[in-house]
Amino acid sequence: MTRKTYFSEVTWTKDYFPESCGGDRQKILAMKEKGDDSMRYMWLDEYLLGKAGVTKDLQKDWNWIRYQIGGKMFAAVCLGEDDEPYYITLKLEPLEGEFLRQQYEDIVPGYYCNKQYWNSIKPDGNVPDELLKDLLAKSYLLVLAAFPKKKQRELLGVSVCGMDCTKCAFHGKDCKGCNEIDGKVFHAPQGKACSIYRCCANKHRYTNCGNCADVPCEIWKMTRDPSMTDSKFEASIQERIDHLKGVSPYGV
Ligand code: SF4
Ligand code: SF4
């Protein structure tokens, strides 16, 4: 019978450990073969890699699998000497971490981390799955929020209005993408940022319009490619809102 392992089949590919991890695939593949009863949160790897901009590596000296955003760790699976998951470590606001440590005996001060912010969770303990998902999402947001807004947009791969500029037909040739050029796109008035960028990034200092309760606002409705039909424009608005929902740190 095939036993499930902590690492999902989906992410377990030859690219799992890039050269930067020292190429220690053999050890990890052996773990996969062995199966893993010490981790009840089988969804964790796929869940974290599903978040925008997340990368992972193996910190060989510590034997930690690190999940990072912009090169900064926000979660880790700490492996023991037997290469079994030993702790799941994540970052929280100090008061929340302290409260949770009192509520759950399986949540303890961060293992080999700054104990004010970091917390470690036993991977075979009783912390409910939904709570752990929520805490991991909070940790991701906490680390992401420490970057400047422009960098956050770059990491999330989304412009203020929910476009992924790298998928735009103009990208590269006529336009570097609004995040790169502070919203001064070729279709905006000469030398000025487009109205959505002006409102969202310059006036409100949001990461993107997903942080605004008014989305899609009148400015969105007026910022329109004139060649688009009504139905195409409506679909474009919905697509951008869906995109923002998927990546926005605070949700639409
Ligand atoms: S025109 Fe420029 S800013 Fe607008 S979506 Fe395309 S690449 Fe992004
Ligand atoms: S009002 Fe809100 S949704 Fe509209 S452009 Fe400004 S920040 Fe974006």
PDB file of N, CA and C in Angstrom, residues 73-162:
ATOM      1  N   MET A  73      12.359  34.085   5.388  1.00  0.00           N
ATOM      2  CA  MET A  73      11.605  32.926   5.861  1.00  0.00           C
ATOM      3  C   MET A  73      10.333  33.349   6.608  1.00  0.00           C
ATOM      4  N   PHE A  74       9.219  32.684   6.292  1.00  0.00           N
ATOM      5  CA  PHE A  74       8.006  32.920   7.085  1.00  0.00           C
ATOM      6  C   PHE A  74       7.496  31.629   7.720  1.00  0.00           C
ATOM      7  N   ALA A  75       8.023  30.488   7.271  1.00  0.00           N
ATOM      8  CA  ALA A  75       7.626  29.216   7.889  1.00  0.00           C
ATOM      9  C   ALA A  75       8.731  28.207   7.633  1.00  0.00           C
ATOM     10  N   ALA A  76       8.792  27.217   8.507  1.00  0.00           N
ATOM     11  CA  ALA A  76       9.799  26.169   8.309  1.00  0.00           C
ATOM     12  C   ALA A  76       9.280  24.864   8.880  1.00  0.00           C
ATOM     13  N   VAL A  77       9.678  23.776   8.239  1.00  0.00           N
ATOM     14  CA  VAL A  77       9.479  22.456   8.834  1.00  0.00           C
ATOM     15  C   VAL A  77      10.858  22.035   9.320  1.00  0.00           C
ATOM     16  N   CYS A  78      11.012  21.960  10.625  1.00  0.00           N
ATOM     17  CA  CYS A  78      12.306  21.618  11.212  1.00  0.00           C
ATOM     18  C   CYS A  78      12.375  20.096  11.313  1.00  0.00           C
ATOM     19  N   LEU A  79      13.390  19.533  10.714  1.00  0.00           N
ATOM     20  CA  LEU A  79      13.545  18.078  10.728  1.00  0.00           C
ATOM     21  C   LEU A  79      14.497  17.677  11.851  1.00  0.00           C
ATOM     22  N   GLY A  80      14.203  16.535  12.464  1.00  0.00           N
ATOM     23  CA  GLY A  80      15.085  16.030  13.525  1.00  0.00           C
ATOM     24  C   GLY A  80      16.249  15.245  12.940  1.00  0.00           C
ATOM     25  N   GLU A  81      17.032  14.614  13.829  1.00  0.00           N
ATOM     26  CA  GLU A  81      18.202  13.860  13.362  1.00  0.00           C
ATOM     27  C   GLU A  81      17.791  12.700  12.456  1.00  0.00           C
ATOM     28  N   ASP A  82      16.577  12.192  12.686  1.00  0.00           N
ATOM     29  CA  ASP A  82      16.086  11.090  11.856  1.00  0.00           C
ATOM     30  C   ASP A  82      15.380  11.588  10.595  1.00  0.00           C
ATOM     31  N   ASP A  83      15.488  12.885  10.356  1.00  0.00           N
ATOM     32  CA  ASP A  83      14.855  13.531   9.192  1.00  0.00           C
ATOM     33  C   ASP A  83      13.333  13.504   9.218  1.00  0.00           C
ATOM     34  N   GLU A  84      12.764  13.282  10.386  1.00  0.00           N
ATOM     35  CA  GLU A  84      11.310  13.365  10.529  1.00  0.00           C
ATOM     36  C   GLU A  84      10.956  14.794  10.954  1.00  0.00           C
ATOM     37  N   PRO A  85       9.805  15.327  10.492  1.00  0.00           N
ATOM     38  CA  PRO A  85       9.384  16.654  10.961  1.00  0.00           C
ATOM     39  C   PRO A  85       9.317  16.701  12.493  1.00  0.00           C
ATOM     40  N   TYR A  86       9.873  17.740  13.029  1.00  0.00           N
ATOM     41  CA  TYR A  86      10.028  17.855  14.469  1.00  0.00           C
ATOM     42  C   TYR A  86       9.194  19.033  14.985  1.00  0.00           C
ATOM     43  N   TYR A  87       9.247  20.107  14.236  1.00  0.00           N
ATOM     44  CA  TYR A  87       8.429  21.279  14.534  1.00  0.00           C
ATOM     45  C   TYR A  87       8.038  21.976  13.238  1.00  0.00           C
ATOM     46  N   ILE A  88       6.908  22.648  13.282  1.00  0.00           N
ATOM     47  CA  ILE A  88       6.553  23.609  12.225  1.00  0.00           C
ATOM     48  C   ILE A  88       6.709  24.973  12.885  1.00  0.00           C
ATOM     49  N   THR A  89       7.508  25.807  12.285  1.00  0.00           N
ATOM     50  CA  THR A  89       7.794  27.089  12.922  1.00  0.00           C
ATOM     51  C   THR A  89       7.231  28.228  12.067  1.00  0.00           C
ATOM     52  N   LEU A  90       6.610  29.184  12.730  1.00  0.00           N
ATOM     53  CA  LEU A  90       6.020  30.323  12.009  1.00  0.00           C
ATOM     54  C   LEU A  90       6.046  31.573  12.892  1.00  0.00           C
ATOM     55  N   LYS A  91       5.797  32.700  12.240  1.00  0.00           N
ATOM     56  CA  LYS A  91       5.906  34.000  12.915  1.00  0.00           C
ATOM     57  C   LYS A  91       4.513  34.574  13.202  1.00  0.00           C
ATOM     58  N   LEU A  92       4.359  35.145  14.388  1.00  0.00           N
ATOM     59  CA  LEU A  92       3.072  35.773  14.747  1.00  0.00           C
ATOM     60  C   LEU A  92       3.324  37.061  15.515  1.00  0.00           C
ATOM     61  N   GLU A  93       2.309  37.901  15.572  1.00  0.00           N
ATOM     62  CA  GLU A  93       2.404  39.053  16.466  1.00  0.00           C
ATOM     63  C   GLU A  93       2.599  38.511  17.878  1.00  0.00           C
ATOM     64  N   PRO A  94       3.471  39.145  18.674  1.00  0.00           N
ATOM     65  CA  PRO A  94       3.793  38.592  19.990  1.00  0.00           C
ATOM     66  C   PRO A  94       2.583  38.256  20.860  1.00  0.00           C
ATOM     67  N   LEU A  95       1.580  39.137  20.895  1.00  0.00           N
ATOM     68  CA  LEU A  95       0.434  38.875  21.779  1.00  0.00           C
ATOM     69  C   LEU A  95      -0.359  37.650  21.330  1.00  0.00           C
ATOM     70  N   GLU A  96      -0.496  37.504  20.026  1.00  0.00           N
ATOM     71  CA  GLU A  96      -1.243  36.348  19.520  1.00  0.00           C
ATOM     72  C   GLU A  96      -0.480  35.052  19.823  1.00  0.00           C
ATOM     73  N   GLY A  97       0.848  35.105  19.618  1.00  0.00           N
ATOM     74  CA  GLY A  97       1.664  33.922  19.892  1.00  0.00           C
ATOM     75  C   GLY A  97       1.549  33.520  21.362  1.00  0.00           C
ATOM     76  N   GLU A  98       1.626  34.520  22.224  1.00  0.00           N
ATOM     77  CA  GLU A  98       1.569  34.252  23.666  1.00  0.00           C
ATOM     78  C   GLU A  98       0.214  33.637  24.037  1.00  0.00           C
ATOM     79  N   PHE A  99      -0.847  34.197  23.472  1.00  0.00           N
ATOM     80  CA  PHE A  99      -2.195  33.688  23.755  1.00  0.00           C
ATOM     81  C   PHE A  99      -2.324  32.222  23.311  1.00  0.00           C
ATOM     82  N   LEU A 100      -1.857  31.955  22.105  1.00  0.00           N
ATOM     83  CA  LEU A 100      -2.007  30.594  21.571  1.00  0.00           C
ATOM     84  C   LEU A 100      -1.175  29.574  22.345  1.00  0.00           C
ATOM     85  N   ARG A 101      -0.009  30.014  22.812  1.00  0.00           N
ATOM     86  CA  ARG A 101       0.820  29.080  23.596  1.00  0.00           C
ATOM     87  C   ARG A 101       0.101  28.673  24.880  1.00  0.00           C
ATOM     88  N   GLN A 102      -0.727  29.601  25.387  1.00  0.00           N
ATOM     89  CA  GLN A 102      -1.480  29.257  26.604  1.00  0.00           C
ATOM     90  C   GLN A 102      -2.652  28.324  26.299  1.00  0.00           C
ATOM     91  N   GLN A 103      -3.166  28.438  25.079  1.00  0.00           N
ATOM     92  CA  GLN A 103      -4.342  27.628  24.700  1.00  0.00           C
ATOM     93  C   GLN A 103      -3.985  26.213  24.261  1.00  0.00           C
ATOM     94  N   TYR A 104      -2.824  26.069  23.633  1.00  0.00           N
ATOM     95  CA  TYR A 104      -2.460  24.765  23.047  1.00  0.00           C
ATOM     96  C   TYR A 104      -1.098  24.316  23.559  1.00  0.00           C
ATOM     97  N   GLU A 105      -1.052  23.143  24.157  1.00  0.00           N
ATOM     98  CA  GLU A 105       0.256  22.671  24.641  1.00  0.00           C
ATOM     99  C   GLU A 105       1.183  22.301  23.491  1.00  0.00           C
ATOM    100  N   ASP A 106       0.625  22.148  22.287  1.00  0.00           N
ATOM    101  CA  ASP A 106       1.455  21.799  21.127  1.00  0.00           C
ATOM    102  C   ASP A 106       2.009  23.031  20.414  1.00  0.00           C
ATOM    103  N   ILE A 107       1.743  24.205  20.963  1.00  0.00           N
ATOM    104  CA  ILE A 107       2.367  25.423  20.426  1.00  0.00           C
ATOM    105  C   ILE A 107       3.340  25.935  21.487  1.00  0.00           C
ATOM    106  N   VAL A 108       4.592  26.036  21.097  1.00  0.00           N
ATOM    107  CA  VAL A 108       5.631  26.422  22.076  1.00  0.00           C
ATOM    108  C   VAL A 108       6.456  27.573  21.496  1.00  0.00           C
ATOM    109  N   PRO A 109       7.232  28.240  22.346  1.00  0.00           N
ATOM    110  CA  PRO A 109       8.082  29.329  21.822  1.00  0.00           C
ATOM    111  C   PRO A 109       8.994  28.819  20.705  1.00  0.00           C
ATOM    112  N   GLY A 110       9.292  29.689  19.755  1.00  0.00           N
ATOM    113  CA  GLY A 110      10.026  29.303  18.547  1.00  0.00           C
ATOM    114  C   GLY A 110      11.332  28.569  18.824  1.00  0.00           C
ATOM    115  N   TYR A 111      11.452  27.434  18.190  1.00  0.00           N
ATOM    116  CA  TYR A 111      12.626  26.554  18.328  1.00  0.00           C
ATOM    117  C   TYR A 111      13.811  27.205  17.617  1.00  0.00           C
ATOM    118  N   TYR A 112      14.844  27.543  18.371  1.00  0.00           N
ATOM    119  CA  TYR A 112      16.031  28.220  17.821  1.00  0.00           C
ATOM    120  C   TYR A 112      15.684  29.498  17.068  1.00  0.00           C
ATOM    121  N   CYS A 113      14.707  30.245  17.571  1.00  0.00           N
ATOM    122  CA  CYS A 113      14.289  31.501  16.925  1.00  0.00           C
ATOM    123  C   CYS A 113      14.063  32.550  18.000  1.00  0.00           C
ATOM    124  N   ASN A 114      13.854  33.776  17.547  1.00  0.00           N
ATOM    125  CA  ASN A 114      13.437  34.833  18.453  1.00  0.00           C
ATOM    126  C   ASN A 114      12.060  34.454  19.015  1.00  0.00           C
ATOM    127  N   LYS A 115      12.034  34.201  20.326  1.00  0.00           N
ATOM    128  CA  LYS A 115      10.823  33.615  20.918  1.00  0.00           C
ATOM    129  C   LYS A 115       9.693  34.621  21.079  1.00  0.00           C
ATOM    130  N   GLN A 116      10.018  35.893  20.856  1.00  0.00           N
ATOM    131  CA  GLN A 116       8.954  36.895  20.947  1.00  0.00           C
ATOM    132  C   GLN A 116       8.010  36.762  19.739  1.00  0.00           C
ATOM    133  N   TYR A 117       8.579  36.526  18.584  1.00  0.00           N
ATOM    134  CA  TYR A 117       7.781  36.492  17.354  1.00  0.00           C
ATOM    135  C   TYR A 117       7.510  35.089  16.823  1.00  0.00           C
ATOM    136  N   TRP A 118       8.449  34.180  17.058  1.00  0.00           N
ATOM    137  CA  TRP A 118       8.345  32.880  16.403  1.00  0.00           C
ATOM    138  C   TRP A 118       7.750  31.836  17.348  1.00  0.00           C
ATOM    139  N   ASN A 119       6.990  30.954  16.747  1.00  0.00           N
ATOM    140  CA  ASN A 119       6.310  29.897  17.502  1.00  0.00           C
ATOM    141  C   ASN A 119       6.522  28.582  16.780  1.00  0.00           C
ATOM    142  N   SER A 120       6.655  27.512  17.547  1.00  0.00           N
ATOM    143  CA  SER A 120       6.828  26.192  16.945  1.00  0.00           C
ATOM    144  C   SER A 120       5.651  25.307  17.325  1.00  0.00           C
ATOM    145  N   ILE A 121       5.202  24.549  16.350  1.00  0.00           N
ATOM    146  CA  ILE A 121       4.006  23.725  16.516  1.00  0.00           C
ATOM    147  C   ILE A 121       4.371  22.273  16.263  1.00  0.00           C
ATOM    148  N   LYS A 122       3.947  21.409  17.159  1.00  0.00           N
ATOM    149  CA  LYS A 122       4.274  19.990  16.985  1.00  0.00           C
ATOM    150  C   LYS A 122       3.489  19.439  15.785  1.00  0.00           C
ATOM    151  N   PRO A 123       4.188  18.791  14.880  1.00  0.00           N
ATOM    152  CA  PRO A 123       3.517  18.355  13.640  1.00  0.00           C
ATOM    153  C   PRO A 123       2.603  17.149  13.821  1.00  0.00           C
ATOM    154  N   ASP A 124       2.674  16.509  15.006  1.00  0.00           N
ATOM    155  CA  ASP A 124       1.774  15.377  15.250  1.00  0.00           C
ATOM    156  C   ASP A 124       0.834  15.686  16.418  1.00  0.00           C
ATOM    157  N   GLY A 125       0.642  16.981  16.660  1.00  0.00           N
ATOM    158  CA  GLY A 125      -0.137  17.390  17.835  1.00  0.00           C
ATOM    159  C   GLY A 125      -1.599  17.637  17.530  1.00  0.00           C
ATOM    160  N   ASN A 126      -2.219  18.453  18.395  1.00  0.00           N
ATOM    161  CA  ASN A 126      -3.675  18.628  18.319  1.00  0.00           C
ATOM    162  C   ASN A 126      -4.122  20.000  17.825  1.00  0.00           C
ATOM    163  N   VAL A 127      -3.220  20.749  17.232  1.00  0.00           N
ATOM    164  CA  VAL A 127      -3.649  22.050  16.704  1.00  0.00           C
ATOM    165  C   VAL A 127      -4.528  21.792  15.472  1.00  0.00           C
ATOM    166  N   PRO A 128      -5.760  22.304  15.447  1.00  0.00           N
ATOM    167  CA  PRO A 128      -6.658  22.024  14.313  1.00  0.00           C
ATOM    168  C   PRO A 128      -6.071  22.508  12.990  1.00  0.00           C
ATOM    169  N   ASP A 129      -6.368  21.766  11.942  1.00  0.00           N
ATOM    170  CA  ASP A 129      -5.840  22.100  10.613  1.00  0.00           C
ATOM    171  C   ASP A 129      -6.199  23.527  10.202  1.00  0.00           C
ATOM    172  N   GLU A 130      -7.458  23.897  10.398  1.00  0.00           N
ATOM    173  CA  GLU A 130      -7.884  25.229   9.947  1.00  0.00           C
ATOM    174  C   GLU A 130      -7.163  26.333  10.708  1.00  0.00           C
ATOM    175  N   LEU A 131      -6.910  26.093  11.986  1.00  0.00           N
ATOM    176  CA  LEU A 131      -6.178  27.089  12.760  1.00  0.00           C
ATOM    177  C   LEU A 131      -4.743  27.198  12.232  1.00  0.00           C
ATOM    178  N   LEU A 132      -4.125  26.065  11.976  1.00  0.00           N
ATOM    179  CA  LEU A 132      -2.744  26.121  11.483  1.00  0.00           C
ATOM    180  C   LEU A 132      -2.687  26.838  10.136  1.00  0.00           C
ATOM    181  N   LYS A 133      -3.657  26.582   9.266  1.00  0.00           N
ATOM    182  CA  LYS A 133      -3.681  27.291   7.972  1.00  0.00           C
ATOM    183  C   LYS A 133      -3.752  28.799   8.199  1.00  0.00           C
ATOM    184  N   ASP A 134      -4.611  29.179   9.118  1.00  0.00           N
ATOM    185  CA  ASP A 134      -4.781  30.600   9.418  1.00  0.00           C
ATOM    186  C   ASP A 134      -3.471  31.204   9.942  1.00  0.00           C
ATOM    187  N   LEU A 135      -2.789  30.481  10.815  1.00  0.00           N
ATOM    188  CA  LEU A 135      -1.542  30.995  11.392  1.00  0.00           C
ATOM    189  C   LEU A 135      -0.445  31.088  10.333  1.00  0.00           C
ATOM    190  N   LEU A 136      -0.395  30.114   9.447  1.00  0.00           N
ATOM    191  CA  LEU A 136       0.614  30.160   8.383  1.00  0.00           C
ATOM    192  C   LEU A 136       0.340  31.347   7.450  1.00  0.00           C
ATOM    193  N   ALA A 137      -0.950  31.587   7.171  1.00  0.00           N
ATOM    194  CA  ALA A 137      -1.296  32.729   6.311  1.00  0.00           C
ATOM    195  C   ALA A 137      -0.913  34.037   6.997  1.00  0.00           C
ATOM    196  N   LYS A 138      -1.122  34.109   8.302  1.00  0.00           N
ATOM    197  CA  LYS A 138      -0.756  35.326   9.034  1.00  0.00           C
ATOM    198  C   LYS A 138       0.759  35.535   9.014  1.00  0.00           C
ATOM    199  N   SER A 139       1.491  34.449   9.157  1.00  0.00           N
ATOM    200  CA  SER A 139       2.947  34.538   9.155  1.00  0.00           C
ATOM    201  C   SER A 139       3.437  35.055   7.799  1.00  0.00           C
ATOM    202  N   TYR A 140       2.843  34.534   6.743  1.00  0.00           N
ATOM    203  CA  TYR A 140       3.178  34.967   5.380  1.00  0.00           C
ATOM    204  C   TYR A 140       2.940  36.473   5.236  1.00  0.00           C
ATOM    205  N   LEU A 141       1.779  36.927   5.705  1.00  0.00           N
ATOM    206  CA  LEU A 141       1.432  38.337   5.568  1.00  0.00           C
ATOM    207  C   LEU A 141       2.336  39.234   6.410  1.00  0.00           C
ATOM    208  N   LEU A 142       2.686  38.742   7.578  1.00  0.00           N
ATOM    209  CA  LEU A 142       3.544  39.523   8.472  1.00  0.00           C
ATOM    210  C   LEU A 142       4.908  39.759   7.824  1.00  0.00           C
ATOM    211  N   VAL A 143       5.457  38.725   7.228  1.00  0.00           N
ATOM    212  CA  VAL A 143       6.771  38.861   6.596  1.00  0.00           C
ATOM    213  C   VAL A 143       6.650  39.683   5.309  1.00  0.00           C
ATOM    214  N   LEU A 144       5.597  39.428   4.550  1.00  0.00           N
ATOM    215  CA  LEU A 144       5.387  40.188   3.316  1.00  0.00           C
ATOM    216  C   LEU A 144       5.231  41.680   3.614  1.00  0.00           C
ATOM    217  N   ALA A 145       4.491  41.997   4.669  1.00  0.00           N
ATOM    218  CA  ALA A 145       4.189  43.393   4.995  1.00  0.00           C
ATOM    219  C   ALA A 145       5.431  44.187   5.367  1.00  0.00           C
ATOM    220  N   ALA A 146       6.523  43.515   5.682  1.00  0.00           N
ATOM    221  CA  ALA A 146       7.753  44.233   6.060  1.00  0.00           C
ATOM    222  C   ALA A 146       8.472  44.782   4.823  1.00  0.00           C
ATOM    223  N   PHE A 147       8.078  44.350   3.641  1.00  0.00           N
ATOM    224  CA  PHE A 147       8.689  44.871   2.411  1.00  0.00           C
ATOM    225  C   PHE A 147       7.988  46.164   2.005  1.00  0.00           C
ATOM    226  N   PRO A 148       8.703  47.060   1.278  1.00  0.00           N
ATOM    227  CA  PRO A 148       8.006  48.238   0.736  1.00  0.00           C
ATOM    228  C   PRO A 148       6.871  47.783  -0.182  1.00  0.00           C
ATOM    229  N   LYS A 149       5.840  48.634  -0.300  1.00  0.00           N
ATOM    230  CA  LYS A 149       4.646  48.272  -1.081  1.00  0.00           C
ATOM    231  C   LYS A 149       4.996  47.879  -2.521  1.00  0.00           C
ATOM    232  N   LYS A 150       5.909  48.646  -3.108  1.00  0.00           N
ATOM    233  CA  LYS A 150       6.270  48.359  -4.501  1.00  0.00           C
ATOM    234  C   LYS A 150       6.871  46.957  -4.612  1.00  0.00           C
ATOM    235  N   LYS A 151       7.716  46.623  -3.645  1.00  0.00           N
ATOM    236  CA  LYS A 151       8.331  45.293  -3.642  1.00  0.00           C
ATOM    237  C   LYS A 151       7.261  44.220  -3.398  1.00  0.00           C
ATOM    238  N   GLN A 152       6.282  44.543  -2.545  1.00  0.00           N
ATOM    239  CA  GLN A 152       5.195  43.573  -2.301  1.00  0.00           C
ATOM    240  C   GLN A 152       4.463  43.266  -3.603  1.00  0.00           C
ATOM    241  N   ARG A 153       4.200  44.334  -4.385  1.00  0.00           N
ATOM    242  CA  ARG A 153       3.501  44.108  -5.667  1.00  0.00           C
ATOM    243  C   ARG A 153       4.345  43.229  -6.577  1.00  0.00           C
ATOM    244  N   GLU A 154       5.641  43.514  -6.570  1.00  0.00           N
ATOM    245  CA  GLU A 154       6.531  42.705  -7.422  1.00  0.00           C
ATOM    246  C   GLU A 154       6.495  41.235  -6.973  1.00  0.00           C
ATOM    247  N   LEU A 155       6.559  41.021  -5.670  1.00  0.00           N
ATOM    248  CA  LEU A 155       6.568  39.644  -5.155  1.00  0.00           C
ATOM    249  C   LEU A 155       5.246  38.937  -5.429  1.00  0.00           C
ATOM    250  N   LEU A 156       4.162  39.687  -5.318  1.00  0.00           N
ATOM    251  CA  LEU A 156       2.841  39.094  -5.544  1.00  0.00           C
ATOM    252  C   LEU A 156       2.551  38.909  -7.037  1.00  0.00           C
ATOM    253  N   GLY A 157       3.333  39.608  -7.889  1.00  0.00           N
ATOM    254  CA  GLY A 157       3.123  39.484  -9.333  1.00  0.00           C
ATOM    255  C   GLY A 157       1.809  40.093  -9.775  1.00  0.00           C
ATOM    256  N   VAL A 158       1.457  41.223  -9.137  1.00  0.00           N
ATOM    257  CA  VAL A 158       0.181  41.850  -9.491  1.00  0.00           C
ATOM    258  C   VAL A 158       0.335  43.372  -9.424  1.00  0.00           C
ATOM    259  N   SER A 159      -0.301  44.048 -10.392  1.00  0.00           N
ATOM    260  CA  SER A 159      -0.248  45.507 -10.375  1.00  0.00           C
ATOM    261  C   SER A 159      -1.336  46.023  -9.430  1.00  0.00           C
ATOM    262  N   VAL A 160      -1.396  47.331  -9.260  1.00  0.00           N
ATOM    263  CA  VAL A 160      -2.406  47.890  -8.349  1.00  0.00           C
ATOM    264  C   VAL A 160      -3.824  47.467  -8.739  1.00  0.00           C
ATOM    265  N   CYS A 161      -4.079  47.357 -10.048  1.00  0.00           N
ATOM    266  CA  CYS A 161      -5.450  47.082 -10.503  1.00  0.00           C
ATOM    267  C   CYS A 161      -5.705  45.599 -10.746  1.00  0.00           C
ATOM    268  N   GLY A 162      -4.786  44.731 -10.310  1.00  0.00           N
ATOM    269  CA  GLY A 162      -5.032  43.295 -10.436  1.00  0.00           C
ATOM    270  C   GLY A 162      -4.515  42.681 -11.723  1.00  0.00           C
TER     271      GLY A 162
END
